[in-house]
Amino acid sequence: MIGYRLCRVRAAEHPFFIESTAVNVWTVEELCYFMYRNPELIDGTLAGLPLTRWVAEELALPKTALGMEQALKTDAGIAAFALPLFQASGYLTEGEIRAFCQAVETLVTRPVPERLKRRADALARNRRYGKAEEVYLQASEACGSRDSALKAGIWHNSGVAAMQMLEYEKACSSFEKAYKLRAARADLETYLLAVRITKPLAKYQAKAGALGADQEMLDEIEARLAAANAEEVKLPEDTSAFLSGLRQAYHREAGT
């Protein structure tokens, strides 16, 4: 199981499992690191009594746990829940704590589709691509017919997640939706690059012609493809362990 290992104080005998990212944390520093980096992922699966009990028992921080429980009882919000941890660990500076509180305050005021997109982005950042795809779909549905720019961004990022999962048909479809919503040159290039990578050359050429891609764009696509193909691939010495690691990473990223 993948996990963080940051420790300046005390490590737990048993780790706390963060469900959203399938990661184990062992110390208060690791927990603070996760929360600071991923405020979008602090939800009911994390901010609850199981975590406060773990903080009290495994980290021997009962006063910190009490402060966290008080924030839960009074529905004081994410920042108030995390603050006792930040104060106990000394891991963050005062400026970083203020920045975290401001980020959380901004997040909760945003419209639902944007909050969902940010959550999906955080999942993708943590390589939970399968879960990210699910939340991107929720974000798109929450948009309805409003805010085509935001919806285009959602579909673009969903396409990136799908490519990471080797779901090429889904990725091409997502990039195409982003282009149709925003009709930006960058979106067209991304869509055509995905088609170039995943489809026969004749189909790519026909699609590029139908969408009016100019020669400069076509040259850029070929240059990007050539650069990717030129990257040196180093084979591992222990192929069995390597393949096992790939399988574990796939299931982790897919959320299976």
One Martini backbone bead per residue (centre of mass of N, CA, C, O) as a GRO file, in nm:
protein
  256
    1MET     BB    1   0.095   0.037   0.023
    2ILE     BB    2   0.057   0.357  -0.023
    3GLY     BB    3   0.253   0.623   0.142
    4TYR     BB    4   0.341   0.827   0.386
    5ARG     BB    5   0.679   0.950   0.538
    6LEU     BB    6   0.638   1.171   0.795
    7CYS     BB    7   0.868   1.249   1.078
    8ARG     BB    8   0.903   1.436   1.409
    9VAL     BB    9   0.750   1.267   1.628
   10ARG     BB   10   0.497   1.039   1.590
   11ALA     BB   11   0.426   0.707   1.522
   12ALA     BB   12   0.207   0.488   1.435
   13GLU     BB   13   0.114   0.159   1.462
   14HIS     BB   14  -0.148   0.249   1.305
   15PRO     BB   15  -0.285   0.347   1.031
   16PHE     BB   16  -0.448   0.584   0.830
   17PHE     BB   17  -0.715   0.559   0.601
   18ILE     BB   18  -0.751   0.724   0.294
   19GLU     BB   19  -1.005   0.679   0.083
   20SER     BB   20  -0.982   0.879  -0.165
   21THR     BB   21  -0.651   0.776  -0.208
   22ALA     BB   22  -0.541   0.515  -0.081
   23VAL     BB   23  -0.391   0.621   0.194
   24ASN     BB   24  -0.138   0.612   0.429
   25VAL     BB   25  -0.105   0.734   0.764
   26TRP     BB   26   0.133   0.791   1.059
   27THR     BB   27   0.125   1.109   1.098
   28VAL     BB   28   0.068   1.439   1.156
   29GLU     BB   29   0.232   1.543   0.915
   30GLU     BB   30   0.094   1.378   0.695
   31LEU     BB   31  -0.190   1.485   0.746
   32CYS     BB   32  -0.123   1.783   0.696
   33TYR     BB   33  -0.022   1.751   0.411
   34PHE     BB   34  -0.282   1.646   0.289
   35MET     BB   35  -0.472   1.881   0.368
   36TYR     BB   36  -0.311   2.114   0.242
   37ARG     BB   37  -0.314   1.981  -0.057
   38ASN     BB   38  -0.646   1.863  -0.003
   39PRO     BB   39  -0.923   2.026   0.064
   40GLU     BB   40  -1.125   1.879  -0.142
   41LEU     BB   41  -1.087   1.588   0.039
   42ILE     BB   42  -1.243   1.700   0.292
   43ASP     BB   43  -1.459   1.476   0.419
   44GLY     BB   44  -1.655   1.240   0.576
   45THR     BB   45  -1.421   1.018   0.544
   46LEU     BB   46  -1.226   1.209   0.729
   47ALA     BB   47  -1.420   1.408   0.887
   48GLY     BB   48  -1.413   1.225   1.185
   49LEU     BB   49  -1.410   1.006   1.450
   50PRO     BB   50  -1.195   0.807   1.351
   51LEU     BB   51  -0.972   1.026   1.340
   52THR     BB   52  -0.981   1.133   1.631
   53ARG     BB   53  -0.914   0.860   1.760
   54TRP     BB   54  -0.642   0.824   1.623
   55VAL     BB   55  -0.511   1.078   1.737
   56ALA     BB   56  -0.548   1.001   2.039
   57GLU     BB   57  -0.423   0.700   2.031
   58GLU     BB   58  -0.180   0.687   1.816
   59LEU     BB   59  -0.063   0.999   1.881
   60ALA     BB   60  -0.120   1.117   2.162
   61LEU     BB   61  -0.373   1.362   2.102
   62PRO     BB   62  -0.634   1.451   2.283
   63LYS     BB   63  -0.661   1.761   2.252
   64THR     BB   64  -0.673   1.767   1.949
   65ALA     BB   65  -0.921   1.582   1.919
   66LEU     BB   66  -1.113   1.767   2.077
   67GLY     BB   67  -1.102   2.005   1.879
   68MET     BB   68  -1.213   1.845   1.637
   69GLU     BB   69  -1.483   1.760   1.767
   70GLN     BB   70  -1.588   2.045   1.815
   71ALA     BB   71  -1.605   2.118   1.513
   72LEU     BB   72  -1.814   1.901   1.448
   73LYS     BB   73  -2.043   1.978   1.650
   74THR     BB   74  -2.049   2.296   1.530
   75ASP     BB   75  -1.999   2.318   1.229
   76ALA     BB   76  -1.717   2.494   1.156
   77GLY     BB   77  -1.541   2.337   0.957
   78ILE     BB   78  -1.250   2.259   0.800
   79ALA     BB   79  -1.051   2.458   0.930
   80ALA     BB   80  -1.128   2.396   1.228
   81PHE     BB   81  -1.052   2.094   1.209
   82ALA     BB   82  -0.742   2.134   1.119
   83LEU     BB   83  -0.604   2.335   1.319
   84PRO     BB   84  -0.513   2.148   1.557
   85LEU     BB   85  -0.310   1.994   1.383
   86PHE     BB   86  -0.129   2.227   1.297
   87GLN     BB   87  -0.055   2.313   1.588
   88ALA     BB   88   0.066   2.035   1.685
   89SER     BB   89   0.294   2.000   1.456
   90GLY     BB   90   0.443   2.253   1.309
   91TYR     BB   91   0.444   2.218   0.986
   92LEU     BB   92   0.319   2.498   0.959
   93THR     BB   93   0.289   2.806   0.888
   94GLU     BB   94   0.106   3.081   0.934
   95GLY     BB   95   0.080   3.142   0.632
   96GLU     BB   96  -0.021   2.858   0.547
   97ILE     BB   97  -0.272   2.857   0.722
   98ARG     BB   98  -0.405   3.104   0.595
   99ALA     BB   99  -0.413   2.989   0.309
  100PHE     BB  100  -0.593   2.751   0.376
  101CYS     BB  101  -0.838   2.907   0.487
  102GLN     BB  102  -0.884   3.066   0.226
  103ALA     BB  103  -0.927   2.825   0.037
  104VAL     BB  104  -1.172   2.714   0.187
  105GLU     BB  105  -1.351   2.965   0.174
  106THR     BB  106  -1.358   2.971  -0.135
  107LEU     BB  107  -1.467   2.688  -0.195
  108VAL     BB  108  -1.754   2.711  -0.043
  109THR     BB  109  -1.849   2.956  -0.251
  110ARG     BB  110  -1.869   2.782  -0.480
  111PRO     BB  111  -2.001   2.626  -0.715
  112VAL     BB  112  -2.072   2.304  -0.753
  113PRO     BB  113  -1.920   2.240  -1.021
  114GLU     BB  114  -1.646   2.355  -0.924
  115ARG     BB  115  -1.609   2.176  -0.675
  116LEU     BB  116  -1.609   1.912  -0.832
  117LYS     BB  117  -1.370   1.972  -1.013
  118ARG     BB  118  -1.164   2.010  -0.784
  119ARG     BB  119  -1.192   1.727  -0.678
  120ALA     BB  120  -1.110   1.580  -0.935
  121ASP     BB  121  -0.832   1.711  -0.959
  122ALA     BB  122  -0.727   1.592  -0.691
  123LEU     BB  123  -0.756   1.297  -0.771
  124ALA     BB  124  -0.569   1.313  -1.016
  125ARG     BB  125  -0.320   1.415  -0.859
  126ASN     BB  126  -0.348   1.122  -0.693
  127ARG     BB  127  -0.414   0.895  -0.914
  128ARG     BB  128  -0.752   0.888  -0.918
  129TYR     BB  129  -0.894   0.846  -1.210
  130GLY     BB  130  -1.159   0.695  -1.177
  131LYS     BB  131  -1.282   0.889  -0.967
  132ALA     BB  132  -1.249   1.144  -1.133
  133GLU     BB  133  -1.442   1.072  -1.362
  134GLU     BB  134  -1.696   1.062  -1.189
  135VAL     BB  135  -1.680   1.365  -1.094
  136TYR     BB  136  -1.680   1.497  -1.370
  137LEU     BB  137  -1.962   1.403  -1.443
  138GLN     BB  138  -2.105   1.548  -1.213
  139ALA     BB  139  -2.012   1.831  -1.296
  140SER     BB  140  -2.145   1.835  -1.576
  141GLU     BB  141  -2.437   1.789  -1.476
  142ALA     BB  142  -2.440   2.046  -1.288
  143CYS     BB  143  -2.419   2.257  -1.520
  144GLY     BB  144  -2.568   2.189  -1.763
  145SER     BB  145  -2.616   2.479  -1.979
  146ARG     BB  146  -2.398   2.613  -1.819
  147ASP     BB  147  -2.094   2.713  -1.849
  148SER     BB  148  -1.900   2.620  -2.102
  149ALA     BB  149  -1.611   2.664  -1.998
  150LEU     BB  150  -1.624   2.477  -1.755
  151LYS     BB  151  -1.718   2.226  -1.909
  152ALA     BB  152  -1.471   2.207  -2.089
  153GLY     BB  153  -1.267   2.167  -1.858
  154ILE     BB  154  -1.390   1.906  -1.757
  155TRP     BB  155  -1.355   1.737  -2.021
  156HIS     BB  156  -1.055   1.768  -2.049
  157ASN     BB  157  -0.974   1.638  -1.774
  158SER     BB  158  -1.118   1.374  -1.831
  159GLY     BB  159  -0.939   1.297  -2.071
  160VAL     BB  160  -0.676   1.278  -1.916
  161ALA     BB  161  -0.767   1.053  -1.726
  162ALA     BB  162  -0.833   0.848  -1.949
  163MET     BB  163  -0.546   0.828  -2.064
  164GLN     BB  164  -0.422   0.715  -1.800
  165MET     BB  165  -0.629   0.454  -1.836
  166LEU     BB  166  -0.644   0.375  -2.149
  167GLU     BB  167  -0.920   0.537  -2.246
  168TYR     BB  168  -0.945   0.636  -2.560
  169GLU     BB  169  -1.240   0.678  -2.638
  170LYS     BB  170  -1.312   0.855  -2.397
  171ALA     BB  171  -1.101   1.072  -2.447
  172CYS     BB  172  -1.190   1.166  -2.726
  173SER     BB  173  -1.476   1.244  -2.641
  174SER     BB  174  -1.394   1.459  -2.431
  175PHE     BB  175  -1.228   1.644  -2.621
  176GLU     BB  176  -1.460   1.699  -2.816
  177LYS     BB  177  -1.647   1.837  -2.614
  178ALA     BB  178  -1.457   2.067  -2.544
  179TYR     BB  179  -1.440   2.185  -2.830
  180LYS     BB  180  -1.750   2.236  -2.878
  181LEU     BB  181  -1.775   2.437  -2.633
  182ARG     BB  182  -1.503   2.635  -2.705
  183ALA     BB  183  -1.342   2.648  -2.981
  184ALA     BB  184  -1.040   2.609  -2.933
  185ARG     BB  185  -0.730   2.555  -3.045
  186ALA     BB  186  -0.626   2.379  -2.811
  187ASP     BB  187  -0.865   2.176  -2.821
  188LEU     BB  188  -0.818   2.077  -3.107
  189GLU     BB  189  -0.530   1.972  -3.069
  190THR     BB  190  -0.591   1.769  -2.847
  191TYR     BB  191  -0.794   1.601  -3.004
  192LEU     BB  192  -0.609   1.531  -3.250
  193LEU     BB  193  -0.388   1.395  -3.089
  194ALA     BB  194  -0.566   1.165  -2.985
  195VAL     BB  195  -0.636   1.060  -3.267
  196ARG     BB  196  -0.346   1.011  -3.365
  197ILE     BB  197  -0.278   0.794  -3.140
  198THR     BB  198  -0.566   0.601  -3.171
  199LYS     BB  199  -0.581   0.622  -3.484
  200PRO     BB  200  -0.585   0.602  -3.795
  201LEU     BB  201  -0.442   0.807  -4.021
  202ALA     BB  202  -0.686   0.851  -4.210
  203LYS     BB  203  -0.882   0.941  -3.986
  204TYR     BB  204  -0.720   1.180  -3.891
  205GLN     BB  205  -0.707   1.337  -4.159
  206ALA     BB  206  -1.012   1.365  -4.193
  207LYS     BB  207  -1.065   1.517  -3.930
  208ALA     BB  208  -0.875   1.757  -3.976
  209GLY     BB  209  -1.014   1.853  -4.235
  210ALA     BB  210  -1.308   1.890  -4.122
  211LEU     BB  211  -1.188   2.104  -3.887
  212GLY     BB  212  -0.957   2.297  -4.012
  213ALA     BB  213  -0.666   2.227  -3.992
  214ASP     BB  214  -0.364   2.351  -3.997
  215GLN     BB  215  -0.032   2.311  -4.064
  216GLU     BB  216   0.078   2.407  -3.793
  217MET     BB  217  -0.081   2.205  -3.622
  218LEU     BB  218   0.016   1.945  -3.758
  219ASP     BB  219   0.316   1.989  -3.692
  220GLU     BB  220   0.284   1.998  -3.384
  221ILE     BB  221   0.172   1.715  -3.350
  222GLU     BB  222   0.418   1.567  -3.471
  223ALA     BB  223   0.625   1.680  -3.271
  224ARG     BB  224   0.499   1.566  -3.015
  225LEU     BB  225   0.507   1.270  -3.104
  226ALA     BB  226   0.813   1.251  -3.152
  227ALA     BB  227   0.901   1.326  -2.865
  228ALA     BB  228   0.760   1.086  -2.725
  229ASN     BB  229   0.907   0.857  -2.896
  230ALA     BB  230   1.209   0.954  -2.804
  231GLU     BB  231   1.182   0.845  -2.541
  232GLU     BB  232   1.345   0.675  -2.310
  233VAL     BB  233   1.328   0.325  -2.237
  234LYS     BB  234   1.354   0.161  -1.924
  235LEU     BB  235   1.416  -0.148  -1.828
  236PRO     BB  236   1.363  -0.360  -1.589
  237GLU     BB  237   1.514  -0.608  -1.414
  238ASP     BB  238   1.237  -0.669  -1.254
  239THR     BB  239   0.958  -0.761  -1.418
  240SER     BB  240   0.770  -0.885  -1.207
  241ALA     BB  241   0.764  -0.643  -1.010
  242PHE     BB  242   0.675  -0.436  -1.217
  243LEU     BB  243   0.399  -0.565  -1.294
  244SER     BB  244   0.287  -0.566  -1.009
  245GLY     BB  245   0.297  -0.259  -0.975
  246LEU     BB  246   0.106  -0.193  -1.209
  247ARG     BB  247  -0.141  -0.337  -1.097
  248GLN     BB  248  -0.163  -0.178  -0.834
  249ALA     BB  249  -0.182   0.103  -0.967
  250TYR     BB  250  -0.435   0.054  -1.129
  251HIS     BB  251  -0.630  -0.012  -0.892
  252ARG     BB  252  -0.585   0.254  -0.748
  253GLU     BB  253  -0.670   0.448  -0.985
  254ALA     BB  254  -0.957   0.297  -1.026
  255GLY     BB  255  -1.078   0.199  -0.744
  256THR     BB  256  -1.035  -0.150  -0.710
   0.00000   0.00000   0.00000
